[in-house]
CSV table of C-alpha atoms and ligand atoms in Angstrom, one decimal:
chain,number,residue,atom,x,y,z
U,4,MET,CA,181.0,71.9,120.6
U,5,ARG,CA,178.5,74.5,119.5
U,6,VAL,CA,178.5,77.3,122.1
U,7,VAL,CA,176.1,80.2,122.2
U,8,VAL,CA,177.5,83.2,124.0
U,9,GLY,CA,174.8,85.6,125.1
U,10,ILE,CA,175.9,89.1,126.0
U,11,SER,CA,173.7,91.5,127.9
U,12,GLY,CA,174.1,95.3,128.3
U,13,GLY,CA,176.6,96.1,131.0
U,14,ILE,CA,180.1,97.5,130.9
U,15,ALA,CA,181.5,94.0,131.5
U,16,ALA,CA,180.3,93.2,128.0
U,17,TYR,CA,183.8,94.0,126.7
U,18,LYS,CA,185.1,91.1,128.7
U,19,ALA,CA,182.9,88.7,126.7
U,20,ALA,CA,185.4,89.2,123.9
U,21,LEU,CA,188.0,87.3,126.0
U,22,ALA,CA,185.6,84.4,126.7
U,23,ILE,CA,184.7,84.2,123.0
U,24,ARG,CA,188.4,84.1,122.0
U,25,GLU,CA,189.1,81.4,124.5
U,26,LEU,CA,186.3,79.2,123.3
U,27,VAL,CA,187.2,79.7,119.7
U,28,LEU,CA,190.9,78.9,120.4
U,29,GLY,CA,189.6,75.8,122.3
U,30,GLY,CA,188.1,74.6,119.0
U,31,HIS,CA,184.5,75.4,119.7
U,32,ASP,CA,181.9,76.7,117.2
U,33,VAL,CA,180.9,80.0,118.9
U,34,HIS,CA,177.7,81.9,118.0
U,35,VAL,CA,177.3,85.2,119.7
U,36,VAL,CA,173.9,86.6,120.6
U,37,PRO,CA,174.1,90.1,122.1
U,38,THR,CA,171.2,92.1,123.4
U,39,ALA,CA,170.6,95.5,121.8
U,40,SER,CA,172.1,97.2,124.8
U,41,ALA,CA,175.1,94.9,124.7
U,42,LEU,CA,175.9,96.3,121.2
U,43,ARG,CA,176.1,99.8,122.7
U,44,PHE,CA,179.1,98.5,124.8
U,45,ILE,CA,180.8,96.3,122.3
U,46,GLY,CA,180.8,96.4,118.5
U,47,ARG,CA,179.4,93.8,116.2
U,48,PRO,CA,182.6,93.6,114.1
U,49,THR,CA,184.6,92.7,117.2
U,50,LEU,CA,182.2,89.9,118.0
U,51,GLU,CA,182.1,88.6,114.4
U,52,ALA,CA,185.8,88.7,114.0
U,53,LEU,CA,186.4,86.8,117.2
U,54,SER,CA,183.6,84.3,116.9
U,55,ARG,CA,184.2,83.8,113.1
U,56,ASN,CA,180.4,83.7,112.7
U,57,PRO,CA,177.8,86.4,111.8
U,58,VAL,CA,176.3,88.2,114.8
U,59,THR,CA,172.9,89.8,115.1
U,60,ASP,CA,170.5,90.8,117.9
U,61,GLU,CA,167.6,90.9,115.5
U,62,VAL,CA,164.9,88.3,115.6
U,63,PHE,CA,163.8,89.4,112.1
U,64,ASP,CA,167.2,88.8,110.4
U,65,ASP,CA,167.6,85.6,108.5
U,66,VAL,CA,164.0,84.6,109.2
U,67,ALA,CA,164.2,81.9,106.5
U,68,SER,CA,166.5,79.8,108.6
U,69,VAL,CA,164.3,80.2,111.7
U,70,ARG,CA,167.3,81.7,113.4
U,71,HIS,CA,165.4,82.6,116.6
U,72,VAL,CA,165.0,79.0,117.5
U,73,ALA,CA,167.7,77.3,115.5
U,74,LEU,CA,170.5,78.8,117.5
U,75,GLY,CA,169.1,77.5,120.7
U,76,GLN,CA,168.1,74.1,119.4
U,77,GLN,CA,171.6,73.4,118.0
U,78,ALA,CA,173.5,74.7,121.0
U,79,ASP,CA,175.4,72.3,123.3
U,80,LEU,CA,176.0,75.0,125.8
U,81,ILE,CA,174.8,78.6,126.4
U,82,ILE,CA,176.9,81.0,128.4
U,83,VAL,CA,175.5,84.5,129.2
U,84,LEU,CA,178.2,86.9,130.2
U,85,PRO,CA,177.7,89.4,131.6
U,86,ALA,CA,174.2,88.7,132.9
U,87,THR,CA,172.6,92.0,133.9
U,88,ALA,CA,169.8,92.3,136.5
U,89,ASN,CA,167.4,93.0,133.6
U,90,THR,CA,168.5,89.9,131.7
U,91,ILE,CA,168.4,87.7,134.8
U,92,ALA,CA,164.8,89.0,135.5
U,93,LYS,CA,163.8,88.2,131.9
U,94,LEU,CA,165.3,84.7,132.1
U,95,ALA,CA,163.6,84.0,135.4
U,96,HIS,CA,160.3,84.9,133.9
U,97,GLY,CA,160.7,83.4,130.4
U,98,PHE,CA,160.7,86.5,128.3
U,99,ALA,CA,161.2,86.0,124.6
U,100,ASP,CA,161.2,89.6,123.4
U,101,ASP,CA,164.7,89.5,121.7
U,102,LEU,CA,166.9,87.0,120.0
U,103,LEU,CA,168.7,86.1,123.3
U,104,GLY,CA,165.4,85.3,125.0
U,105,THR,CA,164.1,83.1,122.2
U,106,THR,CA,167.4,81.3,121.8
U,107,ILE,CA,167.5,80.4,125.5
U,108,LEU,CA,163.8,79.4,125.6
U,109,ALA,CA,164.3,77.2,122.5
U,110,SER,CA,167.3,75.4,124.0
U,111,ARG,CA,167.7,72.3,126.2
U,112,ALA,CA,171.5,73.0,126.6
U,113,PRO,CA,173.0,73.7,130.0
U,114,LEU,CA,172.8,77.4,130.8
U,115,VAL,CA,175.6,79.2,132.6
U,116,ILE,CA,175.3,82.9,133.6
U,117,ALA,CA,177.8,85.3,135.0
U,118,PRO,CA,176.0,88.1,136.8
U,119,ALA,CA,177.6,91.6,136.8
U,120,MET,CA,176.1,94.6,138.5
U,121,HIS,CA,176.6,97.1,141.3
U,122,THR,CA,176.4,95.7,144.8
U,123,GLU,CA,173.2,97.4,145.7
U,124,MET,CA,171.5,95.9,142.6
U,125,TRP,CA,172.9,92.4,143.3
U,126,GLU,CA,171.7,92.4,146.9
U,127,GLN,CA,168.2,93.6,146.0
U,128,ALA,CA,165.6,91.0,147.0
U,129,SER,CA,164.1,91.0,143.5
U,130,VAL,CA,167.4,90.1,141.9
U,131,GLN,CA,168.2,87.5,144.6
U,132,ALA,CA,164.8,85.9,144.1
U,133,ASN,CA,165.3,85.7,140.3
U,134,VAL,CA,168.8,84.2,140.8
U,135,ALA,CA,167.4,81.7,143.3
U,136,THR,CA,164.6,80.8,140.7
U,137,LEU,CA,167.2,80.2,138.0
U,138,ALA,CA,169.5,78.2,140.4
U,139,ALA,CA,166.5,76.0,141.4
U,140,ARG,CA,165.9,75.3,137.7
U,141,GLY,CA,169.4,74.1,137.3
U,142,VAL,CA,171.0,77.2,135.8
U,143,THR,CA,174.7,77.5,136.8
U,144,ILE,CA,175.5,80.8,138.3
U,145,VAL,CA,179.2,81.8,138.2
U,146,GLY,CA,180.1,84.8,140.5
U,147,PRO,CA,179.7,87.6,140.9
U,148,VAL,CA,182.9,88.3,142.8
U,149,SER,CA,184.0,91.2,144.9
U,150,GLY,CA,186.3,93.8,143.4
U,151,GLN,CA,186.5,97.1,141.5
U,152,LEU,CA,183.1,98.1,139.9
U,153,THR,CA,182.5,100.5,137.1
U,154,GLY,CA,182.8,103.7,139.0
U,155,SER,CA,185.1,104.4,141.9
U,156,ASP,CA,183.2,101.9,144.1
U,157,SER,CA,184.1,98.4,144.7
U,158,GLY,CA,182.3,95.4,146.2
U,159,LEU,CA,180.4,92.3,145.4
U,160,GLY,CA,178.9,92.4,141.9
U,161,ARG,CA,182.0,92.3,139.6
U,162,MET,CA,181.7,89.7,136.9
U,163,ALA,CA,183.8,86.6,137.5
U,164,GLU,CA,186.9,86.5,135.3
U,165,PRO,CA,186.0,85.3,131.8
U,166,ALA,CA,188.4,82.4,132.0
U,167,ASP,CA,186.8,81.2,135.2
U,168,VAL,CA,183.3,81.5,133.6
U,169,VAL,CA,184.5,79.5,130.6
U,170,ALA,CA,186.2,76.9,132.8
U,171,ALA,CA,183.1,76.4,134.9
U,172,ALA,CA,180.9,76.1,131.8
U,173,LEU,CA,183.2,73.6,130.1
U,174,ALA,CA,183.5,71.6,133.3
U,175,LEU,CA,179.7,71.5,133.6
U,176,VAL,CA,179.3,70.0,130.1
U,177,ALA,CA,182.2,67.6,130.7
U,178,GLY,CA,180.4,66.5,133.9
U,179,THR,CA,183.4,67.3,136.0
U,180,ALA,CA,182.1,70.3,137.9
U,181,GLY,CA,182.8,69.8,141.6
U,182,SER,CA,184.9,66.7,141.1
U,183,THR,CA,188.2,68.0,139.8
U,184,ASP,CA,190.4,71.0,140.0
U,185,PRO,CA,189.4,73.7,139.3
U,186,GLY,CA,185.8,73.1,140.0
U,187,SER,CA,182.8,74.1,141.9
U,188,THR,CA,180.4,72.2,144.2
U,189,ALA,CA,177.5,70.4,142.6
U,190,THR,CA,175.0,72.0,144.9
U,191,SER,CA,174.6,75.7,144.4
U,192,LEU,CA,175.0,78.4,147.1
U,193,ALA,CA,173.8,81.1,144.7
U,194,GLY,CA,172.1,83.9,146.6
U,195,ARG,CA,173.5,82.7,150.0
U,196,SER,CA,175.8,84.7,152.2
U,197,VAL,CA,178.6,82.7,153.8
U,198,VAL,CA,181.0,84.1,156.4
U,199,ILE,CA,184.1,82.1,157.2
U,200,SER,CA,186.8,82.7,159.8
U,201,ALA,CA,190.3,81.5,159.0
U,202,GLY,CA,193.8,81.6,160.4
U,203,GLY,CA,194.9,81.8,164.0
U,204,THR,CA,194.3,84.6,166.5
U,205,ARG,CA,197.2,86.3,168.4
U,206,GLU,CA,197.0,87.6,171.9
U,207,PRO,CA,199.4,90.3,172.6
U,208,ILE,CA,201.8,90.1,175.6
U,209,ASP,CA,203.3,93.5,174.9
U,210,PRO,CA,203.5,95.7,171.7
U,211,VAL,CA,206.0,93.2,170.0
U,212,ARG,CA,205.2,89.8,171.5
U,213,PHE,CA,202.1,87.6,171.3
U,214,LEU,CA,200.8,84.2,172.1
U,215,GLY,CA,199.7,82.4,168.9
U,216,ASN,CA,199.2,79.1,167.2
U,217,ARG,CA,200.4,77.3,164.0
U,218,SER,CA,197.3,77.8,161.9
U,219,SER,CA,198.1,79.1,158.4
U,220,GLY,CA,194.5,79.8,157.4
U,221,ALA,CA,194.9,77.5,154.4
U,222,MET,CA,191.7,75.5,155.1
U,223,GLY,CA,189.5,78.5,155.8
U,224,VAL,CA,190.8,80.2,152.6
U,225,ALA,CA,190.1,77.0,150.6
U,226,LEU,CA,186.6,77.0,152.0
U,227,ALA,CA,186.1,80.6,151.0
U,228,GLU,CA,187.2,79.8,147.5
U,229,ALA,CA,184.9,76.7,147.3
U,230,ALA,CA,181.9,78.7,148.7
U,231,ARG,CA,182.6,81.5,146.2
U,232,ASP,CA,182.8,78.9,143.3
U,233,ALA,CA,179.4,77.5,144.5
U,234,GLY,CA,177.9,80.9,144.0
U,235,ALA,CA,177.8,82.3,147.5
U,236,ALA,CA,178.6,85.9,148.5
U,237,VAL,CA,181.6,85.2,150.8
U,238,THR,CA,183.1,87.2,153.6
U,239,LEU,CA,186.4,85.9,154.9
U,240,VAL,CA,187.4,87.0,158.4
U,241,GLY,CA,191.2,86.4,158.3
U,242,ALA,CA,193.2,86.2,161.5
U,243,ASN,CA,197.0,86.5,160.6
U,244,LEU,CA,196.7,84.5,157.4
U,245,HIS,CA,199.9,82.9,156.0
U,246,VAL,CA,198.2,82.4,152.6
U,247,PRO,CA,196.7,85.0,150.3
U,248,ALA,CA,192.9,85.5,150.4
U,249,PRO,CA,191.2,84.4,147.2
U,250,ASP,CA,189.9,86.8,144.6
U,251,GLY,CA,186.2,87.6,144.8
U,252,VAL,CA,185.7,87.4,148.5
U,253,ALA,CA,185.3,90.3,150.9
U,254,LEU,CA,188.3,90.2,153.4
U,255,ILE,CA,188.1,91.5,157.0
U,256,GLU,CA,191.5,91.3,158.7
U,257,VAL,CA,191.7,90.7,162.4
U,258,GLU,CA,194.4,89.9,164.9
U,259,THR,CA,193.0,89.0,168.3
U,260,THR,CA,190.1,86.8,169.4
U,261,ALA,CA,188.1,89.9,170.5
U,262,GLN,CA,188.4,91.4,167.0
U,263,LEU,CA,187.4,88.1,165.4
U,264,ALA,CA,184.4,87.8,167.7
U,265,GLU,CA,183.3,91.4,166.8
U,266,ALA,CA,183.6,90.7,163.1
U,267,MET,CA,181.7,87.4,163.3
U,268,GLU,CA,179.0,88.9,165.5
U,269,ALA,CA,178.5,91.7,163.0
U,270,HIS,CA,177.7,89.1,160.4
U,271,ALA,CA,175.8,86.7,162.7
U,272,SER,CA,172.8,86.5,160.5
U,273,ALA,CA,174.5,85.4,157.3
U,274,ASP,CA,173.0,82.2,155.8
U,275,VAL,CA,176.1,80.2,156.8
U,276,LEU,CA,178.7,80.9,159.5
U,277,VAL,CA,181.9,78.8,159.5
U,278,MET,CA,184.4,79.0,162.3
U,279,ALA,CA,187.5,77.5,160.7
U,280,ALA,CA,189.9,79.8,162.7
U,281,ALA,CA,192.1,78.5,165.5
U,282,VAL,CA,190.9,80.8,168.2
U,283,ALA,CA,193.1,81.4,171.3
U,284,ASP,CA,191.1,80.2,174.3
U,285,TYR,CA,193.1,82.6,176.6
U,286,ARG,CA,194.4,86.1,176.4
U,287,VAL,CA,197.1,87.8,178.5
U,288,ASP,CA,195.7,89.5,181.5
U,289,GLY,CA,197.4,92.9,181.8
U,290,VAL,CA,199.0,93.5,178.4
U,291,SER,CA,202.1,95.7,178.9
U,292,ASP,CA,202.0,99.1,177.1
U,293,GLY,CA,205.7,99.1,176.4
U,294,LYS,CA,208.1,96.4,175.4
U,295,ARG,CA,209.1,94.6,178.6
U,296,SER,CA,212.8,94.1,179.2
U,297,LYS,CA,214.4,91.0,180.7
U,298,GLU,CA,215.0,93.0,183.8
U,299,GLU,CA,211.3,93.6,184.2
U,300,TRP,CA,210.4,90.0,183.4
U,301,GLY,CA,212.9,88.7,186.0
U,302,ASP,CA,214.3,85.1,186.2
U,303,ALA,CA,211.1,83.1,186.3
U,304,PRO,CA,208.3,85.2,184.8
U,305,THR,CA,204.7,84.1,184.8
U,306,LEU,CA,201.9,85.2,182.5
U,307,THR,CA,198.4,85.5,183.9
U,308,LEU,CA,195.8,84.5,181.4
U,309,ALA,CA,192.1,85.3,181.2
U,310,GLN,CA,189.6,83.2,179.3
U,311,ASN,CA,188.3,84.4,175.9
U,312,PRO,CA,184.7,84.0,174.9
U,313,ASP,CA,183.8,80.9,172.9
U,314,ILE,CA,182.8,82.6,169.6
U,315,LEU,CA,181.3,79.5,168.0
U,316,ALA,CA,179.1,78.6,171.0
U,317,GLY,CA,178.0,82.3,171.1
U,318,LEU,CA,177.0,82.2,167.5
U,319,ALA,CA,175.4,78.8,167.7
U,320,GLN,CA,173.4,79.3,170.9
U,321,ARG,CA,171.7,82.6,169.9
U,322,GLN,CA,168.2,82.5,168.5
U,323,ARG,CA,168.8,81.9,164.8
U,324,GLN,CA,167.7,80.2,161.6
U,325,ASN,CA,171.1,80.0,159.8
U,326,LEU,CA,173.6,77.2,159.6
U,327,VAL,CA,176.5,77.3,162.0
U,328,VAL,CA,179.6,75.2,161.3
U,329,GLY,CA,182.5,74.6,163.7
U,330,PHE,CA,185.8,72.9,163.3
U,331,ALA,CA,187.7,70.7,165.7
U,332,ALA,CA,191.3,70.0,165.3
U,333,GLU,CA,192.1,67.0,167.4
U,334,THR,CA,195.2,65.0,168.0
U,335,GLU,CA,193.3,61.8,168.9
U,336,ALA,CA,194.9,58.9,167.0
U,337,ASP,CA,192.0,56.5,167.2
U,338,ASP,CA,189.2,57.2,164.7
U,339,THR,CA,186.4,56.1,166.9
U,340,ALA,CA,187.6,58.1,169.9
U,341,LEU,CA,188.1,61.1,167.5
U,342,ILE,CA,184.4,60.9,166.3
U,343,HIS,CA,183.2,60.4,169.8
U,344,ARG,CA,185.1,63.5,170.9
U,345,GLY,CA,183.8,65.4,167.9
U,346,ARG,CA,180.1,64.5,168.7
U,347,ALA,CA,180.5,65.7,172.3
U,348,LYS,CA,182.0,69.0,171.1
U,349,LEU,CA,179.2,69.5,168.5
U,350,ALA,CA,176.6,69.1,171.3
U,351,ARG,CA,178.5,71.3,173.7
U,352,LYS,CA,178.9,74.1,171.2
U,353,GLY,CA,175.4,73.8,169.8
U,354,ALA,CA,176.5,74.1,166.2
U,355,ASP,CA,174.7,72.4,163.3
U,356,LEU,CA,177.8,70.8,161.8
U,357,LEU,CA,181.3,70.1,163.0
U,358,VAL,CA,184.3,69.3,160.8
U,359,VAL,CA,186.7,67.1,162.7
U,360,ASN,CA,190.3,67.0,161.4
U,361,ARG,CA,193.4,65.3,162.6
U,362,VAL,CA,196.3,67.5,163.5
U,363,GLY,CA,199.7,66.6,164.9
U,364,HIS,CA,203.3,67.8,164.5
U,365,ASP,CA,203.3,66.6,160.9
U,366,GLU,CA,199.6,66.6,160.1
U,367,GLY,CA,197.0,69.2,159.3
U,368,PHE,CA,198.9,72.5,159.1
U,369,GLY,CA,199.7,74.6,156.0
U,370,ASN,CA,199.2,73.6,152.4
U,371,VAL,CA,199.4,69.8,153.1
U,372,ALA,CA,196.9,67.0,152.6
U,373,THR,CA,194.3,66.6,155.3
U,374,ARG,CA,191.6,64.2,156.4
U,375,VAL,CA,188.2,65.3,157.8
U,376,SER,CA,184.9,64.0,158.9
U,377,VAL,CA,181.8,66.2,158.8
U,378,LEU,CA,179.4,65.5,161.7
U,379,ASP,CA,175.9,66.5,162.4
U,380,ALA,CA,173.8,65.5,165.4
U,381,SER,CA,173.1,62.1,163.8
U,382,GLY,CA,176.8,61.3,163.3
U,383,VAL,CA,179.2,61.4,160.3
U,384,ILE,CA,177.6,62.8,157.2
U,385,ALA,CA,180.6,63.2,155.0
U,386,GLU,CA,184.3,62.2,154.9
U,387,ALA,CA,187.0,63.7,152.7
U,388,ALA,CA,190.8,63.3,152.4
U,389,GLY,CA,193.4,64.9,150.1
U,390,ALA,CA,194.5,68.4,149.2
U,391,LYS,CA,192.8,71.2,151.2
U,392,ALA,CA,191.2,72.6,148.0
U,393,SER,CA,189.4,69.3,147.3
U,394,VAL,CA,188.5,68.7,150.9
U,395,ALA,CA,187.1,72.2,151.1
U,396,ARG,CA,184.9,71.5,148.1
U,397,GLU,CA,183.5,68.4,149.8
U,398,ILE,CA,182.8,70.3,153.0
U,399,ILE,CA,181.1,73.1,151.1
U,400,GLU,CA,179.1,70.5,149.3
U,401,ALA,CA,178.0,69.0,152.6
U,402,VAL,CA,177.1,72.5,153.8
U,403,ALA,CA,175.1,73.3,150.7
U,404,GLN,CA,173.2,70.0,150.9
U,405,HIS,CA,172.4,70.5,154.5
U,406,LEU,CA,171.1,74.0,153.7
U,407,ALA,CA,169.1,72.8,150.7
U,408,ALA,CA,167.5,70.1,152.8
U,409,ARG,CA,166.1,72.6,155.3
U,410,PRO,CA,162.5,73.8,154.9
U,411,ALA,CA,162.2,77.3,153.4
U,412,SER,CA,161.0,78.8,156.7
U,413,THR,CA,164.3,78.2,158.3
U,414,ARG,CA,166.1,80.4,155.8
U,415,SER,CA,168.1,83.3,157.4
U,416,THR,CA,166.0,86.1,158.7
U,417,GLU,CA,168.4,88.6,157.2
U,418,GLU,CA,168.0,88.1,153.5
U,419,PRO,CA,169.9,90.5,151.3
U,420,ARG,CA,167.7,93.4,150.6
B,526,LIG,N1,186.3,78.3,169.0
B,526,LIG,C1,185.7,79.6,169.2
B,526,LIG,N2,186.1,80.3,170.2
B,526,LIG,C2,187.0,79.9,171.1
B,526,LIG,C3,187.6,78.6,170.9
B,526,LIG,C4,187.2,77.9,169.8
B,526,LIG,O1,184.8,80.0,168.4
B,526,LIG,N3,187.3,80.7,172.1
B,526,LIG,C5,185.8,77.5,167.8
B,526,LIG,C6,186.8,77.2,166.8
B,526,LIG,O2,186.9,78.1,165.8
B,526,LIG,C7,186.3,75.8,166.3
B,526,LIG,C8,185.6,75.2,167.4
B,526,LIG,O3,185.3,76.3,168.3
B,526,LIG,O4,185.4,76.0,165.2
B,526,LIG,C9,186.3,74.2,168.2
B,526,LIG,O5,187.6,74.7,168.6
B,526,LIG,P1,188.4,73.9,169.7
B,526,LIG,O6,189.7,74.7,170.0
B,526,LIG,O7,188.5,72.5,169.3
B,526,LIG,O8,187.4,74.1,170.9
B,526,LIG,P2,187.6,74.2,172.4
B,526,LIG,O9,186.3,74.5,173.0
B,526,LIG,O10,188.7,75.1,172.7
B,526,LIG,O11,187.9,72.7,172.7
B,526,LIG,P3,189.0,72.0,173.7
B,526,LIG,O12,188.5,72.1,175.0
B,526,LIG,O13,189.1,70.7,173.1
B,526,LIG,O14,190.3,72.9,173.5
């Protein structure tokens, strides 16, 4: 396959070398088109040696072969990594003032871009609007992810790993994006903020003991990964996770229901809120300051519990324009009864979507296969079964489609600046 790799002028330009190498080793004919600024970050000899093809940023080199359009016309795939705020703006507005611009305009090949910039730049309304324009035109946006940035700062804006960008681009051309591992959802969440709670809250009894539940956080973590792959800026509120948080999502660690509620409320205006955490409905009333001995407990101790707030209902029932998604883990064996119970819960909580899954002693917990139905007020809108990673992608796809189907006026009031 003939792949054009565009490189724009950011420090992440050096990582383009890894993507080029991977594509060449994969047997592809790679043509590199850097911008003038990119060549200040990475040398032409490196790009020529790795791609095994001549490299120029000049529209007026090799004019006889009409290079400024030929490269684009002959390309099967174009990947721009890194895509700076400036290049994204130029692409969104159709600028053709350099070889990369003309190449992209002259092409009908799928275009994949991997944004990289500082968090403040990425969150700027102008950048988000340009990204949304490109996404609406069918451009695939991979990342950015959270992590170490150029200086001492870290946050959302780091370029997705070159191998991930290449994998997403090749999956797109192969027509497998969103359907196989590793993949992304077909409907983009680029420019959207998604906050997901995962895991199980613990309610302390004393400094060493707690009341808890069996949730591992695997489903919430898989959802965070799927939402990240769909292009969203993801925050994971993790309650006592048994599984590692994925790269490229912002992690807020909490332990109790009160802490989880506070973290979710702080992000209540995100475009999508997903309550996948197993939240303790009750906390211990009168937590002991010191570790209580058996002598203090006595022969037949009792714990007095107090009710915790319903976080999902609180988020769903406020005045809002975003999408609120709940989960319901049910032990009901009969499918019709399960859906009936789910619909009643959806209405009671006031959420937009409810993901109903079956749990039991052998079903639903940890890294095992699972089976879910996604409900909205009209009934079941999606069903998925299998490994949590693939089920999570189906759920995020249902979320993205629900969001895309909403009129623009119901977009979140708190757009990134
Ligand atoms: N949830 C919540 N706050 C709580 C309890 C649950 O936000 N205090 C959320 C869960 O994260 C999940 C949804 O509500 O998204 C449904 O959880 P579930 O435990 O099934 O709800 P309950 O209201 O506790 O239902 P039940 O009476 O069946 O236990």
